[in-house]
Coordinates of C-alpha atoms in Angstrom, one line a residue:
M9 CA 183.3 173.8 88.0
R10 CA 184.6 173.2 84.7
P11 CA 184.8 176.6 82.3
K12 CA 181.2 176.8 80.4
P13 CA 182.5 176.1 77.2
M14 CA 183.5 172.4 78.0
V15 CA 180.2 171.6 79.7
E16 CA 178.7 168.7 77.9
I17 CA 176.1 168.2 75.0
G18 CA 175.7 165.2 74.3
G19 CA 178.9 163.8 76.1
K20 CA 180.6 166.8 73.6
P21 CA 181.7 170.4 75.4
M22 CA 180.3 172.9 74.1
L23 CA 183.5 174.6 72.5
W24 CA 183.4 171.0 70.1
H25 CA 179.8 171.8 68.8
I26 CA 181.6 175.4 67.9
M27 CA 184.0 174.6 66.5
K28 CA 181.6 172.2 64.3
M29 CA 179.6 174.6 63.1
Y30 CA 182.5 176.1 62.0
A31 CA 183.5 173.6 60.3
A32 CA 181.2 173.1 58.4
H33 CA 181.5 176.1 56.8
G34 CA 185.2 175.6 55.8
I35 CA 187.2 176.9 58.9
E36 CA 189.9 174.7 60.1
E37 CA 191.7 176.9 62.1
F38 CA 190.7 178.1 65.3
V39 CA 192.6 179.9 68.3
I40 CA 190.8 180.3 71.5
C41 CA 191.5 182.5 74.5
L42 CA 191.9 180.8 78.0
G43 CA 190.6 181.8 81.0
Y44 CA 189.1 180.1 84.1
K45 CA 190.9 176.5 84.3
G46 CA 192.2 177.0 81.2
Y47 CA 194.1 173.6 81.4
M48 CA 191.4 171.4 81.2
I49 CA 190.7 173.1 77.6
K50 CA 194.8 172.3 76.6
E51 CA 193.9 168.7 78.1
Y52 CA 191.3 167.9 75.8
F53 CA 192.7 168.9 73.1
A54 CA 195.9 167.5 73.8
N55 CA 194.1 163.9 74.5
Y56 CA 192.3 164.7 71.6
Y57 CA 192.8 161.1 70.3
L58 CA 192.0 159.4 74.1
H59 CA 188.2 161.4 74.1
T60 CA 187.0 160.1 70.5
C61 CA 189.5 156.8 69.2
D62 CA 189.2 153.5 69.9
V63 CA 192.6 152.8 70.8
S64 CA 194.2 149.6 72.9
F65 CA 197.1 150.0 75.2
D66 CA 200.7 148.3 75.8
L67 CA 201.5 148.6 78.9
A68 CA 204.3 146.8 78.5
E69 CA 205.5 148.4 75.7
G70 CA 204.2 152.0 76.5
S71 CA 202.0 151.7 73.2
M72 CA 198.7 152.9 72.0
E73 CA 197.3 151.9 69.0
V74 CA 194.9 153.7 67.6
H75 CA 191.7 151.5 65.6
R76 CA 189.3 154.1 65.0
S77 CA 189.7 157.6 64.2
E78 CA 187.8 160.8 64.9
A79 CA 190.3 163.7 64.9
E80 CA 189.1 166.4 63.5
P81 CA 191.8 168.2 60.6
W82 CA 191.5 171.5 62.5
R83 CA 194.4 173.0 63.7
V84 CA 194.3 174.6 67.0
T85 CA 195.9 177.5 68.6
L86 CA 195.4 177.7 73.0
I87 CA 196.8 181.1 74.2
D88 CA 196.7 181.9 77.7
T89 CA 194.5 185.1 78.1
G90 CA 194.7 185.7 82.1
E91 CA 191.6 184.7 84.3
Q92 CA 190.5 188.1 85.0
T93 CA 190.4 189.5 81.6
M94 CA 187.7 191.3 80.5
T95 CA 186.7 189.9 76.1
G96 CA 187.8 192.9 74.7
G97 CA 191.0 192.3 76.4
R98 CA 191.4 188.5 75.1
L99 CA 190.8 189.3 71.7
K100 CA 193.3 191.9 71.7
R101 CA 196.4 189.6 72.9
V102 CA 195.2 186.9 70.9
L103 CA 195.4 189.3 67.7
P104 CA 198.7 188.4 67.0
Y105 CA 197.9 185.0 66.2
V106 CA 195.1 185.9 63.5
G107 CA 197.0 187.6 61.1
E108 CA 196.5 190.3 58.9
E109 CA 192.9 189.0 56.9
E110 CA 189.3 189.1 58.3
F111 CA 188.5 186.0 61.0
C112 CA 185.3 185.0 63.4
F113 CA 185.1 185.7 66.7
T114 CA 182.5 183.9 69.2
Y115 CA 181.7 183.6 72.6
G116 CA 182.3 179.7 74.8
D117 CA 178.4 179.5 75.5
G118 CA 176.2 179.7 72.1
L119 CA 174.7 177.6 69.0
S120 CA 173.1 178.6 66.2
D121 CA 171.9 177.2 62.8
L122 CA 173.6 180.9 61.5
D123 CA 174.8 180.3 57.5
L124 CA 178.9 181.6 58.5
T125 CA 179.4 181.6 55.0
A126 CA 176.7 184.1 54.8
L127 CA 177.8 186.2 57.2
I128 CA 181.5 186.7 56.0
A129 CA 180.1 187.6 52.4
F130 CA 178.0 189.7 54.4
H131 CA 180.9 191.6 56.5
R132 CA 183.2 191.2 53.2
E133 CA 180.1 193.2 51.5
R134 CA 179.7 195.8 53.9
G135 CA 183.3 197.1 54.5
T136 CA 183.7 197.7 57.6
S137 CA 185.7 196.8 60.4
A138 CA 183.3 194.6 62.1
T139 CA 180.1 193.0 62.1
V140 CA 177.8 191.5 64.7
T141 CA 175.0 188.8 64.0
A142 CA 171.8 190.3 65.5
V143 CA 169.2 188.2 67.2
Q144 CA 165.8 187.7 69.2
P145 CA 166.6 185.3 71.5
P146 CA 163.4 183.4 72.7
G147 CA 161.1 185.3 74.9
R148 CA 161.1 182.8 79.1
F149 CA 157.6 183.0 79.1
G150 CA 154.8 183.2 77.1
A151 CA 153.6 186.6 76.1
L152 CA 149.6 187.7 77.3
E153 CA 147.6 190.8 75.3
L154 CA 145.0 191.9 77.0
D155 CA 142.1 193.4 76.7
G156 CA 140.2 194.8 79.9
E157 CA 140.0 191.4 81.5
L158 CA 140.1 189.5 78.3
V159 CA 143.0 187.6 76.9
S160 CA 143.1 189.0 73.3
E161 CA 146.3 187.4 71.9
F162 CA 148.7 184.7 73.2
E163 CA 152.1 184.0 72.1
E164 CA 154.0 181.1 73.5
K165 CA 157.7 182.0 73.9
P166 CA 158.0 184.5 72.0
R167 CA 161.0 186.3 70.5
G168 CA 162.3 188.3 73.2
D169 CA 160.4 191.8 73.7
R170 CA 160.6 191.9 69.2
G171 CA 163.8 193.7 69.5
W172 CA 167.3 192.6 68.3
T173 CA 170.7 191.5 70.4
N174 CA 174.4 190.5 70.3
G175 CA 175.0 186.7 68.9
G176 CA 177.7 186.6 70.0
F177 CA 179.3 185.8 66.2
F178 CA 181.0 188.6 65.2
V179 CA 183.3 189.0 61.8
L180 CA 186.3 191.3 62.4
S181 CA 189.3 192.9 61.2
P182 CA 192.0 193.2 62.3
G183 CA 191.7 196.7 63.4
V184 CA 189.6 196.2 65.2
G185 CA 192.7 196.0 68.3
G186 CA 192.6 200.2 68.0
Y187 CA 189.5 200.6 69.6
I188 CA 191.1 198.1 72.5
D189 CA 192.6 199.4 75.5
G190 CA 194.3 196.2 77.4
D191 CA 192.8 193.5 79.8
D192 CA 190.1 195.3 81.5
T193 CA 188.5 196.7 78.1
V194 CA 185.4 195.0 78.1
W195 CA 184.3 194.4 74.3
E196 CA 180.8 195.1 74.5
Q197 CA 180.7 198.0 76.0
E198 CA 183.6 200.9 75.0
P199 CA 184.6 199.4 71.7
M200 CA 181.2 198.4 70.1
R201 CA 180.4 202.0 71.2
A202 CA 183.1 203.7 69.4
L203 CA 182.0 201.1 66.8
A204 CA 179.0 202.3 65.8
A205 CA 179.6 205.7 66.2
A206 CA 182.1 205.4 63.8
G207 CA 180.1 203.7 61.5
Q208 CA 181.8 200.5 61.7
L209 CA 179.5 197.8 63.0
S210 CA 177.9 196.5 60.5
S211 CA 174.5 193.7 62.0
Y212 CA 173.6 190.8 60.0
R213 CA 169.9 190.0 61.0
H214 CA 169.7 186.0 62.4
E215 CA 165.8 184.9 62.2
G216 CA 166.5 181.2 62.8
F217 CA 168.1 179.1 64.9
W218 CA 169.6 180.8 68.4
Q219 CA 170.8 180.1 72.0
A220 CA 173.2 180.6 74.5
M221 CA 173.6 178.7 77.8
D222 CA 173.1 180.6 80.2
T223 CA 171.7 178.0 82.9
L224 CA 171.5 174.7 83.7
R225 CA 167.9 175.3 82.2
D226 CA 169.1 176.1 78.6
R227 CA 171.7 173.3 79.2
N228 CA 169.2 170.9 79.8
Q229 CA 167.4 172.5 76.5
L230 CA 170.2 172.1 74.2
E231 CA 170.6 168.3 76.0
Q232 CA 167.1 168.0 74.8
L233 CA 167.4 168.8 71.5
W234 CA 170.4 167.0 70.2
S235 CA 169.4 163.5 71.5
D236 CA 166.3 163.8 70.5
G237 CA 167.9 164.2 66.9
T238 CA 166.8 167.7 66.3
A239 CA 169.6 170.2 67.5
P240 CA 169.6 172.9 65.0
W241 CA 172.8 174.1 64.9
R242 CA 173.7 170.2 63.8
T243 CA 174.2 171.5 60.3
W244 CA 177.4 169.1 59.6
S245 CA 176.8 165.4 58.2

């Protein structure tokens, strides 16, 4: 088993796809919270040239020559935040590496064609401590509207129950650390509730593509979109 961010879509880890999404909007510095089998993520970046470039090895000389480089201009900081630490605890552990400016925060299992530049601008305009991206994920099955024994309306895979849910793409100000107690804190529970109660949680509505990879079926759907050349989240050239 590998950590979910290392599950591959089109031969590249989910984590790479997510980072490419951010890089397309000029964000090239990343702090990654490591948990379950975090060493696999460390090894991926330590050997990034081997994963992405054409190389020749001179075994006698013990040297390596890179012929074709596709290395990204990224600065990546990898922090062990503990295997059992909850989402809020992981966030609080890496705040010292973030600095004093607002920053983006996301999970390692969701892809979207979200306009991250607009999301950040919205957060700055609102002036709250946190902004969450609200999405309406597609339903798993078609929906039937019934009128007695007749179907009055049919919608193939409607957007959930037409309600909004947490899409997992946040912009946060460093002060959110004050809402997190420790390692056992789940970000989506007490901190977000407290931020909402204090009027410090804004919502940015995204009506475009969004999909989390929670199941093998989800992964296969994303793989199909990528292989077809129709992946909506591929906003980079």
